[in-house]
Amino acid sequence: MSARYNEILQATKRAIREVDATEARKLIDQGAAAVDVREQDEVDQGVVPGSIHIPRGFLEQRIEDAVPEHSQTVVVYCAGGVRSAFAAKSLNELGYTDVVSLAGGFNGWKNAGEAWHVPATLTSDQRRRYSRHLLIPEVGEAGQHKLIDAKVLLVGAGGLGSPAALYLAAAGIGTIGIIDADTVDDSNLQRQVAHTLDRVGMPKVESAKIAMQGLNPDLDVVTYQVRLTKENALDIFAGYDVIVDGADNFATRYLINDVCVLLDKPNVHGSVFRFEGQASVFLPHQGPCYRCLFPDPPPPELAPSCAEAGVLGVLPGTIGLLQATETVKLILGIGEPLVGRLLLYDALATEFRELRLKRNPACPVCGDGAHVDISTIEYTDAVCAVPSLASAAD
Amino acid sequence: MADTGAISVAIPTPMRRFTGGAANVAVTGTTLAEALVDLGQQYPDLGGRIVEDDGRIRRFVNIFVNGSNARDLQGESTPVKAGDELTVIPAMAGGTGR
């Protein structure tokens, strides 16, 4: 090393504060942000748990996204403590007021016996495919791994299920289950964009699988070409983290709701009618369920289906993508989920409205002390009532 | 004026055939029950789809008063006044499978 370089390094080290591994761990335990400024191939070998990876070359550019508060304590580390010293100085110059550099770097950290782990890594293909996710601090590599590890079940491969399936596949959800008993018909193609003309007659779940894997060959698509019934629902739902309700009838919607409450799984709800859509997230026991909102389904003569009433083809696209967005948020654990809120979209007026929903403590399914036995419920469109309450309720 | 002015009622698409296609209609009343009676008088075919014969809100319909579910307020007795916005929300099954 040149004398000039050593001079600069020593001057830099004098200008910043260095801490040893024990002190760094204390700061991190107290809420300091740990920023790893090494290169990807070094990070792949092991990291400080909870650290944020920003390669030294991108530090100034990206740090304010990752650590927005300049007063936040930041522990910077590299492999040996040199790059992090320069990085700390740079962060001071950017206005961060409480920055320390880990003396001895990650090697010193490991030698001191502090906790570390090898991060799950993305392949270079995945890094390219998901690069726009990796750039968002709220997603990043840890978030992308959550998406890859997630299992989402789409009930319905129709108007709502199609756009949800395409975008969830593109987002990298690792396992997507899709349940639908129907086959593709040419009258579906006005809105069910996962299917194509040359797949008319094919089971919708197979057609949707081709569409999803065409976008993203990595993902595991599990197809269920059956009607959802109270006999098969518990077994199918058990393997998934989030259920997306894109059903086209009340019987299925009440069944989805009741099973989600029983298994404590989020139910991402969407429905459409002509120019109007509704969406909500029913998170069992934390917010209302579908039955808190609608204890009983309407009689059939008051609830015309889309087959009878029609629907603007683009509308389920909007609602299905709201469902996909909420699903991704739930998996990442970011933002404010649409829990306890019913979002209404009027496509004709181009108007979004939001209504507040509350959990009903007396709800027959999710209420305090309620225990629903789905084997006793008749899931047909006009019934779906919980027997003990249907007569007692009003 | 506060007690007699108009209260607006947003009518959902599936029920607009009972209001001649109107997306918003005006009613009067000092309680939700009174407002719904007025709605039923103006649009007889609509009234029966929202409330039972005895005036209670039907179990597959929700009425929101300024964004809050009447069931979470004082039900049919919830006070209403001019300028309030009622929203009728029926259960909709459509996922456009077929």
PDB file of C-alpha atoms in Angstrom, chain A residues 203-319:
ATOM      1  CA  PRO A 203     -59.378 -27.554 -18.051  1.00  0.00           C
ATOM      2  CA  LYS A 204     -58.992 -23.976 -16.790  1.00  0.00           C
ATOM      3  CA  VAL A 205     -56.468 -25.036 -14.163  1.00  0.00           C
ATOM      4  CA  GLU A 206     -54.244 -26.592 -16.859  1.00  0.00           C
ATOM      5  CA  SER A 207     -54.576 -23.539 -19.070  1.00  0.00           C
ATOM      6  CA  ALA A 208     -53.731 -21.244 -16.136  1.00  0.00           C
ATOM      7  CA  LYS A 209     -50.729 -23.408 -15.288  1.00  0.00           C
ATOM      8  CA  ILE A 210     -49.379 -23.015 -18.832  1.00  0.00           C
ATOM      9  CA  ALA A 211     -49.865 -19.238 -18.602  1.00  0.00           C
ATOM     10  CA  MET A 212     -48.174 -18.969 -15.197  1.00  0.00           C
ATOM     11  CA  GLN A 213     -45.246 -21.192 -16.064  1.00  0.00           C
ATOM     12  CA  GLY A 214     -44.844 -19.353 -19.348  1.00  0.00           C
ATOM     13  CA  LEU A 215     -44.164 -16.240 -17.289  1.00  0.00           C
ATOM     14  CA  ASN A 216     -42.142 -17.956 -14.609  1.00  0.00           C
ATOM     15  CA  PRO A 217     -40.900 -21.518 -15.072  1.00  0.00           C
ATOM     16  CA  ASP A 218     -39.517 -21.596 -11.502  1.00  0.00           C
ATOM     17  CA  LEU A 219     -42.844 -21.767  -9.808  1.00  0.00           C
ATOM     18  CA  ASP A 220     -44.640 -24.848  -8.645  1.00  0.00           C
ATOM     19  CA  VAL A 221     -48.271 -24.850  -9.831  1.00  0.00           C
ATOM     20  CA  VAL A 222     -50.594 -27.306  -8.123  1.00  0.00           C
ATOM     21  CA  THR A 223     -53.842 -27.860 -10.029  1.00  0.00           C
ATOM     22  CA  TYR A 224     -57.147 -29.032  -8.570  1.00  0.00           C
ATOM     23  CA  GLN A 225     -59.706 -29.685 -11.271  1.00  0.00           C
ATOM     24  CA  VAL A 226     -62.544 -30.140  -8.813  1.00  0.00           C
ATOM     25  CA  ARG A 227     -65.333 -28.104  -7.303  1.00  0.00           C
ATOM     26  CA  LEU A 228     -64.462 -26.884  -3.818  1.00  0.00           C
ATOM     27  CA  THR A 229     -66.638 -28.749  -1.323  1.00  0.00           C
ATOM     28  CA  LYS A 230     -66.794 -28.997   2.427  1.00  0.00           C
ATOM     29  CA  GLU A 231     -65.341 -32.495   2.024  1.00  0.00           C
ATOM     30  CA  ASN A 232     -62.152 -31.395   0.235  1.00  0.00           C
ATOM     31  CA  ALA A 233     -61.678 -27.788   1.377  1.00  0.00           C
ATOM     32  CA  LEU A 234     -59.918 -28.394   4.698  1.00  0.00           C
ATOM     33  CA  ASP A 235     -57.329 -30.699   3.160  1.00  0.00           C
ATOM     34  CA  ILE A 236     -56.631 -28.416   0.216  1.00  0.00           C
ATOM     35  CA  PHE A 237     -56.449 -25.170   2.217  1.00  0.00           C
ATOM     36  CA  ALA A 238     -54.184 -26.652   4.898  1.00  0.00           C
ATOM     37  CA  GLY A 239     -51.135 -26.474   2.639  1.00  0.00           C
ATOM     38  CA  TYR A 240     -51.403 -22.758   1.818  1.00  0.00           C
ATOM     39  CA  ASP A 241     -50.535 -19.470   3.500  1.00  0.00           C
ATOM     40  CA  VAL A 242     -53.056 -17.199   1.769  1.00  0.00           C
ATOM     41  CA  ILE A 243     -56.370 -17.986   0.070  1.00  0.00           C
ATOM     42  CA  VAL A 244     -57.543 -15.765  -2.801  1.00  0.00           C
ATOM     43  CA  ASP A 245     -61.314 -15.875  -3.257  1.00  0.00           C
ATOM     44  CA  GLY A 246     -62.167 -15.546  -6.930  1.00  0.00           C
ATOM     45  CA  ALA A 247     -65.284 -17.704  -6.690  1.00  0.00           C
ATOM     46  CA  ASP A 248     -68.383 -17.038  -8.755  1.00  0.00           C
ATOM     47  CA  ASN A 249     -71.077 -18.175  -6.342  1.00  0.00           C
ATOM     48  CA  PHE A 250     -72.135 -17.629  -2.752  1.00  0.00           C
ATOM     49  CA  ALA A 251     -71.893 -21.272  -1.705  1.00  0.00           C
ATOM     50  CA  THR A 252     -68.172 -21.309  -2.453  1.00  0.00           C
ATOM     51  CA  ARG A 253     -67.607 -17.887  -0.893  1.00  0.00           C
ATOM     52  CA  TYR A 254     -69.180 -18.919   2.415  1.00  0.00           C
ATOM     53  CA  LEU A 255     -67.268 -22.191   2.366  1.00  0.00           C
ATOM     54  CA  ILE A 256     -63.986 -20.347   1.712  1.00  0.00           C
ATOM     55  CA  ASN A 257     -64.756 -17.972   4.556  1.00  0.00           C
ATOM     56  CA  ASP A 258     -65.629 -20.655   7.063  1.00  0.00           C
ATOM     57  CA  VAL A 259     -62.612 -22.824   6.264  1.00  0.00           C
ATOM     58  CA  CYS A 260     -60.277 -19.806   6.391  1.00  0.00           C
ATOM     59  CA  VAL A 261     -61.608 -18.966   9.861  1.00  0.00           C
ATOM     60  CA  LEU A 262     -61.253 -22.583  10.988  1.00  0.00           C
ATOM     61  CA  LEU A 263     -57.659 -22.796   9.736  1.00  0.00           C
ATOM     62  CA  ASP A 264     -56.805 -19.167  10.593  1.00  0.00           C
ATOM     63  CA  LYS A 265     -55.776 -18.272   7.042  1.00  0.00           C
ATOM     64  CA  PRO A 266     -56.120 -14.873   5.390  1.00  0.00           C
ATOM     65  CA  ASN A 267     -58.971 -14.725   2.873  1.00  0.00           C
ATOM     66  CA  VAL A 268     -58.336 -12.169   0.142  1.00  0.00           C
ATOM     67  CA  HIS A 269     -61.766 -11.334  -1.153  1.00  0.00           C
ATOM     68  CA  GLY A 270     -62.918  -9.819  -4.427  1.00  0.00           C
ATOM     69  CA  SER A 271     -66.211  -9.744  -6.282  1.00  0.00           C
ATOM     70  CA  VAL A 272     -67.586  -7.978  -9.333  1.00  0.00           C
ATOM     71  CA  PHE A 273     -70.896  -7.056 -10.882  1.00  0.00           C
ATOM     72  CA  ARG A 274     -71.219  -5.231 -14.206  1.00  0.00           C
ATOM     73  CA  PHE A 275     -69.232  -2.015 -13.502  1.00  0.00           C
ATOM     74  CA  GLU A 276     -68.765  -2.433  -9.796  1.00  0.00           C
ATOM     75  CA  GLY A 277     -66.276  -4.329  -7.672  1.00  0.00           C
ATOM     76  CA  GLN A 278     -65.649  -5.026  -4.004  1.00  0.00           C
ATOM     77  CA  ALA A 279     -62.440  -6.101  -2.312  1.00  0.00           C
ATOM     78  CA  SER A 280     -61.370  -6.762   1.251  1.00  0.00           C
ATOM     79  CA  VAL A 281     -59.007  -8.899   3.300  1.00  0.00           C
ATOM     80  CA  PHE A 282     -60.655 -11.065   5.915  1.00  0.00           C
ATOM     81  CA  LEU A 283     -57.971 -11.872   8.485  1.00  0.00           C
ATOM     82  CA  PRO A 284     -59.541 -14.336  10.926  1.00  0.00           C
ATOM     83  CA  HIS A 285     -59.898 -13.097  14.506  1.00  0.00           C
ATOM     84  CA  GLN A 286     -57.943  -9.904  13.742  1.00  0.00           C
ATOM     85  CA  GLY A 287     -60.613  -8.334  11.588  1.00  0.00           C
ATOM     86  CA  PRO A 288     -64.117  -9.161  10.438  1.00  0.00           C
ATOM     87  CA  CYS A 289     -64.879 -12.227   8.330  1.00  0.00           C
ATOM     88  CA  TYR A 290     -67.240 -12.428   5.358  1.00  0.00           C
ATOM     89  CA  ARG A 291     -70.053 -13.592   7.620  1.00  0.00           C
ATOM     90  CA  CYS A 292     -69.577 -10.584   9.928  1.00  0.00           C
ATOM     91  CA  LEU A 293     -70.435  -8.504   6.868  1.00  0.00           C
ATOM     92  CA  PHE A 294     -73.066 -10.748   5.301  1.00  0.00           C
ATOM     93  CA  PRO A 295     -74.453 -13.252   7.822  1.00  0.00           C
ATOM     94  CA  ASP A 296     -76.518 -14.915   5.082  1.00  0.00           C
ATOM     95  CA  PRO A 297     -76.397 -14.967   1.281  1.00  0.00           C
ATOM     96  CA  PRO A 298     -79.212 -13.264  -0.590  1.00  0.00           C
ATOM     97  CA  PRO A 299     -81.952 -15.344  -2.133  1.00  0.00           C
ATOM     98  CA  PRO A 300     -81.020 -16.289  -5.714  1.00  0.00           C
ATOM     99  CA  GLU A 301     -83.605 -13.981  -7.311  1.00  0.00           C
ATOM    100  CA  LEU A 302     -81.835 -11.004  -5.682  1.00  0.00           C
ATOM    101  CA  ALA A 303     -78.341 -12.099  -6.631  1.00  0.00           C
ATOM    102  CA  PRO A 304     -78.005 -12.472 -10.371  1.00  0.00           C
ATOM    103  CA  SER A 305     -74.713 -14.039 -11.420  1.00  0.00           C
ATOM    104  CA  CYS A 306     -72.360 -12.550 -13.976  1.00  0.00           C
ATOM    105  CA  ALA A 307     -73.592 -15.158 -16.449  1.00  0.00           C
ATOM    106  CA  GLU A 308     -77.029 -13.569 -16.108  1.00  0.00           C
ATOM    107  CA  ALA A 309     -76.092  -9.954 -15.472  1.00  0.00           C
ATOM    108  CA  GLY A 310     -72.860  -9.501 -17.402  1.00  0.00           C
ATOM    109  CA  VAL A 311     -69.654  -7.803 -16.390  1.00  0.00           C
ATOM    110  CA  LEU A 312     -67.360  -5.283 -18.023  1.00  0.00           C
ATOM    111  CA  GLY A 313     -64.419  -7.449 -19.036  1.00  0.00           C
ATOM    112  CA  VAL A 314     -61.697  -5.177 -17.646  1.00  0.00           C
ATOM    113  CA  LEU A 315     -63.352  -4.847 -14.224  1.00  0.00           C
ATOM    114  CA  PRO A 316     -62.291  -8.226 -12.789  1.00  0.00           C
ATOM    115  CA  GLY A 317     -58.790  -7.291 -13.960  1.00  0.00           C
ATOM    116  CA  THR A 318     -58.792  -4.307 -11.606  1.00  0.00           C
ATOM    117  CA  ILE A 319     -60.281  -6.221  -8.681  1.00  0.00           C
TER     118      ILE A 319
END
